[in-house]
C-alpha positions as a Python dict, from the first residue, in 0.01 Angstrom:
ca = {
    (1, 'M'): (0, 0, 0),
    (2, 'T'): (-37, -324, 197),
    (3, 'N'): (294, -455, 63),
    (4, 'L'): (472, -137, 177),
    (5, 'V'): (342, -168, 533),
    (6, 'E'): (438, -536, 545),
    (7, 'K'): (791, -458, 424),
    (8, 'L'): (836, -183, 684),
    (9, 'A'): (705, -405, 963),
    (10, 'E'): (944, -682, 855),
    (11, 'Q'): (1240, -443, 883),
    (12, 'A'): (1133, -329, 1231),
    (13, 'K'): (1136, -686, 1366),
    (14, 'G'): (1514, -674, 1411),
    (15, 'L'): (1496, -390, 1663),
    (16, 'G'): (1472, -460, 2032),
    (17, 'V'): (1672, -592, 2322),
    (18, 'S'): (1833, -859, 2107),
    (19, 'A'): (1967, -588, 1874),
    (20, 'A'): (2127, -407, 2167),
    (21, 'Y'): (2255, -703, 2368),
    (22, 'G'): (2156, -1040, 2236),
    (23, 'E'): (1951, -1318, 2389),
    (24, 'Q'): (1928, -1420, 2757),
    (25, 'Q'): (2245, -1600, 2862),
    (26, 'D'): (2321, -1871, 3119),
    (27, 'V'): (2676, -1848, 3255),
    (28, 'D'): (2772, -2101, 3525),
    (29, 'G'): (2421, -2114, 3668),
    (30, 'T'): (2380, -1734, 3653),
    (31, 'K'): (2107, -1595, 3427),
    (32, 'L'): (2174, -1264, 3250),
    (33, 'V'): (1865, -1086, 3116),
    (34, 'P'): (1944, -779, 2901),
    (35, 'V'): (1749, -454, 2936),
    (36, 'A'): (1736, -191, 2661),
    (37, 'L'): (1544, 125, 2576),
    (38, 'T'): (1412, 69, 2227),
    (39, 'Y'): (1194, 283, 2007),
    (40, 'Y'): (1123, 300, 1639),
    (41, 'G'): (884, 451, 1392),
    (42, 'F'): (795, 423, 1031),
    (43, 'G'): (559, 577, 784),
    (44, 'G'): (442, 540, 432),
    (45, 'G'): (246, 712, 164),
    (46, 'S'): (68, 636, -159),
    (47, 'E'): (-79, 833, -443),
    (48, 'G'): (-368, 679, -625),
    (49, 'D'): (-534, 339, -612),
    (50, 'G'): (-439, -2, -737),
    (51, 'D'): (-126, -214, -733),
    (52, 'D'): (59, 6, -985),
    (53, 'A'): (17, 325, -779),
    (54, 'P'): (339, 494, -668),
    (55, 'S'): (418, 460, -301),
    (56, 'G'): (702, 533, -62),
    (57, 'G'): (799, 494, 295),
    (58, 'G'): (1076, 465, 544),
    (59, 'G'): (1155, 409, 903),
    (60, 'G'): (1419, 374, 1164),
    (61, 'G'): (1482, 295, 1523),
    (62, 'V'): (1720, 312, 1815),
    (63, 'S'): (1814, 51, 2071),
    (64, 'I'): (2011, 175, 2373),
    (65, 'P'): (2153, -86, 2611),
    (66, 'V'): (2055, 19, 2965),
    (67, 'G'): (2185, -273, 3172),
    (68, 'A'): (2114, -631, 3268),
    (69, 'Y'): (1926, -819, 3536),
    (70, 'I'): (2151, -1082, 3689),
    (71, 'K'): (1991, -1374, 3874),
    (72, 'T'): (2217, -1576, 4103),
    (73, 'A'): (2162, -1799, 4404),
    (74, 'E'): (2180, -1489, 4627),
    (75, 'G'): (1898, -1313, 4441),
    (76, 'L'): (1821, -1078, 4157),
    (77, 'R'): (2009, -753, 4094),
    (78, 'F'): (2028, -493, 3820),
    (79, 'D'): (2367, -388, 3684),
    (80, 'P'): (2335, -68, 3479),
    (81, 'N'): (2540, 16, 3172),
    (82, 'L'): (2671, 349, 3306),
    (83, 'I'): (2800, 481, 2972),
    (84, 'S'): (2459, 442, 2807),
    (85, 'L'): (2274, 584, 3107),
    (86, 'I'): (2497, 894, 3106),
    (87, 'A'): (2445, 938, 2731),
    (88, 'V'): (2067, 909, 2773),
    (89, 'A'): (2063, 1141, 3078),
    (90, 'I'): (2254, 1432, 2917),
    (91, 'P'): (1954, 1576, 2725),
    (92, 'F'): (1733, 1549, 3037),
    (93, 'I'): (1992, 1726, 3249),
    (94, 'W'): (2028, 2002, 2988),
    (95, 'V'): (1651, 2058, 2968),
    (96, 'S'): (1622, 2057, 3348),
    (97, 'G'): (1900, 2314, 3373),
    (98, 'K'): (1733, 2541, 3116),
    (99, 'A'): (1397, 2510, 3293),
    (100, 'L'): (1556, 2586, 3630),
    (101, 'A'): (1740, 2888, 3489),
    (102, 'G'): (1415, 3019, 3339),
    (103, 'L'): (1234, 2967, 3668),
    (104, 'I'): (1502, 3150, 3866),
    (105, 'K'): (1499, 3435, 3611),
    (106, 'A'): (1119, 3463, 3640),
    (107, 'L'): (1129, 3462, 4019),
    (108, 'K'): (1390, 3743, 4028),
    (109, 'K'): (1158, 3980, 3840),
}
């Protein structure tokens, strides 16, 4: 079982900001620091004891680029990735609309 957990943890190392954007960049004295929403999960199972016991597992993750912090001589600012933010916001907007519709329906009764 220990080998399975180690293998899954090794695969999860590649997820993160660097998977969505890459490393921090310096361009003509301007520092670009990427920002990403990253989450992952994995699980495993085993039946029996010992090294020869059958086991299984899997995992996955998502890395969504959200924007970048840009540091210049004038200061620090955040430039969002609007396409990703809209894609991430759609489910929240849908749930909020459903909740608001249910609330209005309940108040009308």
